[in-house]
Amino acid sequence: KTIDEDINIWTLVKEKEMLKRLVILSLNWIVITLSFYGLSLSSARDENLFVNVASMAAVEMPAYILCVLIIKLCGRRTLLIFCQCLGGLSCISAGLVPPTPPPTHKGR
C-alpha cells in the first residue's frame, strides 16, 4: 500500500488535526457567506432590483481583480488574516458608534 491509497474522505474525521481544521474552516465559510449576503442585501439603496444588482456587480468586479493581484503579491494566508481582522474590527467599531449623532451647541 502507498500513502495515496490510505487517504480518503474519512481521513478528515479520523485525524484530530484535520478534523479541527475542517470545523474551523467550515464555520469561517458560513460566517463569511452570511456576512456577505447580509451586507449585499442591506446595501440596496434603490427600489429597482436591476439597479441594485448592477451596482453590486460594478463594485464586485474590480474587487475580484484586485484580490487576484494582492494574493499574487502577498499570499492567500496573509490576505485572509488581514481581511478577517479588518472585518472584525469594523464590526466591533460599528457597534460602538451611537445611533444618532450628539447634539451640537451652536451660538455658545
PDB file of C-alpha atoms in Angstrom:
ATOM      1  CA  LYS A   1       0.000   0.000   0.000  1.00  0.00           C
ATOM      2  CA  THR A   2       1.095   3.522  -0.723  1.00  0.00           C
ATOM      3  CA  ILE A   3       0.271   6.665   1.195  1.00  0.00           C
ATOM      4  CA  ASP A   4      -2.194   7.750  -1.505  1.00  0.00           C
ATOM      5  CA  GLU A   5      -4.250   4.584  -1.028  1.00  0.00           C
ATOM      6  CA  ASP A   6      -4.672   5.286   2.694  1.00  0.00           C
ATOM      7  CA  ILE A   7      -6.000   8.819   2.219  1.00  0.00           C
ATOM      8  CA  ASN A   8      -9.731   9.194   1.678  1.00  0.00           C
ATOM      9  CA  ILE A   9     -12.632  11.319   2.891  1.00  0.00           C
ATOM     10  CA  TRP A  10     -12.643   9.603   6.283  1.00  0.00           C
ATOM     11  CA  THR A  11      -9.112  10.867   6.923  1.00  0.00           C
ATOM     12  CA  LEU A  12     -10.683  14.258   7.714  1.00  0.00           C
ATOM     13  CA  VAL A  13     -12.630  12.715  10.577  1.00  0.00           C
ATOM     14  CA  LYS A  14     -10.012  10.247  11.836  1.00  0.00           C
ATOM     15  CA  GLU A  15      -7.129  12.684  12.122  1.00  0.00           C
ATOM     16  CA  LYS A  16      -7.632  15.092  15.032  1.00  0.00           C
ATOM     17  CA  GLU A  17      -5.770  17.998  13.435  1.00  0.00           C
ATOM     18  CA  MET A  18      -7.601  17.605  10.130  1.00  0.00           C
ATOM     19  CA  LEU A  19     -10.972  17.476  11.903  1.00  0.00           C
ATOM     20  CA  LYS A  20     -10.122  20.652  13.805  1.00  0.00           C
ATOM     21  CA  ARG A  21      -9.183  22.444  10.579  1.00  0.00           C
ATOM     22  CA  LEU A  22     -12.322  21.178   8.856  1.00  0.00           C
ATOM     23  CA  VAL A  23     -14.581  22.522  11.617  1.00  0.00           C
ATOM     24  CA  ILE A  24     -12.810  25.895  11.812  1.00  0.00           C
ATOM     25  CA  LEU A  25     -12.803  26.453   8.056  1.00  0.00           C
ATOM     26  CA  SER A  26     -16.432  25.332   7.728  1.00  0.00           C
ATOM     27  CA  LEU A  27     -17.574  27.787  10.395  1.00  0.00           C
ATOM     28  CA  ASN A  28     -15.418  30.501   8.828  1.00  0.00           C
ATOM     29  CA  TRP A  29     -17.003  29.847   5.430  1.00  0.00           C
ATOM     30  CA  ILE A  30     -20.528  30.040   6.876  1.00  0.00           C
ATOM     31  CA  VAL A  31     -19.832  33.315   8.709  1.00  0.00           C
ATOM     32  CA  ILE A  32     -18.212  34.943   5.675  1.00  0.00           C
ATOM     33  CA  THR A  33     -21.047  33.865   3.370  1.00  0.00           C
ATOM     34  CA  LEU A  34     -23.800  35.082   5.698  1.00  0.00           C
ATOM     35  CA  SER A  35     -21.994  38.367   6.287  1.00  0.00           C
ATOM     36  CA  PHE A  36     -21.504  38.925   2.561  1.00  0.00           C
ATOM     37  CA  TYR A  37     -25.145  38.309   1.733  1.00  0.00           C
ATOM     38  CA  GLY A  38     -26.312  40.401   4.679  1.00  0.00           C
ATOM     39  CA  LEU A  39     -24.165  43.331   3.612  1.00  0.00           C
ATOM     40  CA  SER A  40     -25.156  42.892  -0.026  1.00  0.00           C
ATOM     41  CA  LEU A  41     -28.857  42.838   0.726  1.00  0.00           C
ATOM     42  CA  SER A  42     -28.714  45.753   3.143  1.00  0.00           C
ATOM     43  CA  SER A  43     -26.766  47.897   0.684  1.00  0.00           C
ATOM     44  CA  ALA A  44     -29.778  48.195  -1.629  1.00  0.00           C
ATOM     45  CA  ARG A  45     -30.455  51.908  -1.933  1.00  0.00           C
ATOM     46  CA  ASP A  46     -32.844  51.881  -4.864  1.00  0.00           C
ATOM     47  CA  GLU A  47     -36.199  50.173  -5.220  1.00  0.00           C
ATOM     48  CA  ASN A  48     -35.259  48.902  -8.672  1.00  0.00           C
ATOM     49  CA  LEU A  49     -33.843  45.372  -8.427  1.00  0.00           C
ATOM     50  CA  PHE A  50     -31.876  45.712 -11.655  1.00  0.00           C
ATOM     51  CA  VAL A  51     -30.133  48.880 -10.493  1.00  0.00           C
ATOM     52  CA  ASN A  52     -29.208  47.169  -7.210  1.00  0.00           C
ATOM     53  CA  VAL A  53     -27.734  44.125  -8.954  1.00  0.00           C
ATOM     54  CA  ALA A  54     -25.855  46.277 -11.462  1.00  0.00           C
ATOM     55  CA  SER A  55     -24.358  48.439  -8.709  1.00  0.00           C
ATOM     56  CA  MET A  56     -23.256  45.387  -6.709  1.00  0.00           C
ATOM     57  CA  ALA A  57     -21.658  43.887  -9.832  1.00  0.00           C
ATOM     58  CA  ALA A  58     -19.909  47.181 -10.578  1.00  0.00           C
ATOM     59  CA  VAL A  59     -18.312  47.062  -7.135  1.00  0.00           C
ATOM     60  CA  GLU A  60     -17.518  43.337  -7.109  1.00  0.00           C
ATOM     61  CA  MET A  61     -15.789  43.038 -10.477  1.00  0.00           C
ATOM     62  CA  PRO A  62     -12.882  45.404  -9.697  1.00  0.00           C
ATOM     63  CA  ALA A  63     -12.677  43.822  -6.228  1.00  0.00           C
ATOM     64  CA  TYR A  64     -12.115  40.354  -7.732  1.00  0.00           C
ATOM     65  CA  ILE A  65      -9.347  41.676  -9.962  1.00  0.00           C
ATOM     66  CA  LEU A  66      -7.762  43.490  -7.033  1.00  0.00           C
ATOM     67  CA  CYS A  67      -7.924  40.334  -4.892  1.00  0.00           C
ATOM     68  CA  VAL A  68      -6.106  38.293  -7.525  1.00  0.00           C
ATOM     69  CA  LEU A  69      -3.340  40.886  -7.724  1.00  0.00           C
ATOM     70  CA  ILE A  70      -2.978  41.167  -3.942  1.00  0.00           C
ATOM     71  CA  ILE A  71      -2.944  37.375  -3.500  1.00  0.00           C
ATOM     72  CA  LYS A  72      -0.093  37.143  -6.011  1.00  0.00           C
ATOM     73  CA  LEU A  73       1.726  39.911  -4.160  1.00  0.00           C
ATOM     74  CA  CYS A  74       1.440  38.831  -0.506  1.00  0.00           C
ATOM     75  CA  GLY A  75      -0.175  35.386  -0.478  1.00  0.00           C
ATOM     76  CA  ARG A  76      -3.568  33.942   0.371  1.00  0.00           C
ATOM     77  CA  ARG A  77      -2.999  33.379   4.082  1.00  0.00           C
ATOM     78  CA  THR A  78      -1.723  36.902   4.782  1.00  0.00           C
ATOM     79  CA  LEU A  79      -4.595  38.469   2.870  1.00  0.00           C
ATOM     80  CA  LEU A  80      -7.155  36.289   4.652  1.00  0.00           C
ATOM     81  CA  ILE A  81      -5.767  37.130   8.094  1.00  0.00           C
ATOM     82  CA  PHE A  82      -5.693  40.855   7.307  1.00  0.00           C
ATOM     83  CA  CYS A  83      -9.228  40.909   5.908  1.00  0.00           C
ATOM     84  CA  GLN A  84     -10.635  38.838   8.790  1.00  0.00           C
ATOM     85  CA  CYS A  85      -9.071  41.181  11.357  1.00  0.00           C
ATOM     86  CA  LEU A  86     -10.189  44.282   9.460  1.00  0.00           C
ATOM     87  CA  GLY A  87     -13.743  42.958   9.163  1.00  0.00           C
ATOM     88  CA  GLY A  88     -13.873  42.008  12.847  1.00  0.00           C
ATOM     89  CA  LEU A  89     -12.578  45.393  13.974  1.00  0.00           C
ATOM     90  CA  SER A  90     -15.051  47.120  11.655  1.00  0.00           C
ATOM     91  CA  CYS A  91     -17.962  45.184  13.154  1.00  0.00           C
ATOM     92  CA  ILE A  92     -16.825  45.925  16.697  1.00  0.00           C
ATOM     93  CA  SER A  93     -16.319  49.632  15.962  1.00  0.00           C
ATOM     94  CA  ALA A  94     -19.712  49.841  14.223  1.00  0.00           C
ATOM     95  CA  GLY A  95     -21.300  48.613  17.457  1.00  0.00           C
ATOM     96  CA  LEU A  96     -19.604  51.414  19.388  1.00  0.00           C
ATOM     97  CA  VAL A  97     -20.923  54.207  17.176  1.00  0.00           C
ATOM     98  CA  PRO A  98     -24.029  55.859  18.660  1.00  0.00           C
ATOM     99  CA  PRO A  99     -27.165  55.561  16.511  1.00  0.00           C
ATOM    100  CA  THR A 100     -27.711  59.315  16.447  1.00  0.00           C
ATOM    101  CA  PRO A 101     -25.028  61.988  16.456  1.00  0.00           C
ATOM    102  CA  PRO A 102     -24.726  64.021  19.645  1.00  0.00           C
ATOM    103  CA  PRO A 103     -26.447  67.432  19.547  1.00  0.00           C
ATOM    104  CA  THR A 104     -24.270  70.369  18.686  1.00  0.00           C
ATOM    105  CA  HIS A 105     -24.492  73.576  20.701  1.00  0.00           C
ATOM    106  CA  LYS A 106     -24.359  76.476  18.291  1.00  0.00           C
ATOM    107  CA  GLY A 107     -24.157  80.002  19.472  1.00  0.00           C
ATOM    108  CA  ARG A 108     -22.137  79.354  22.608  1.00  0.00           C
TER     109      ARG A 108
END
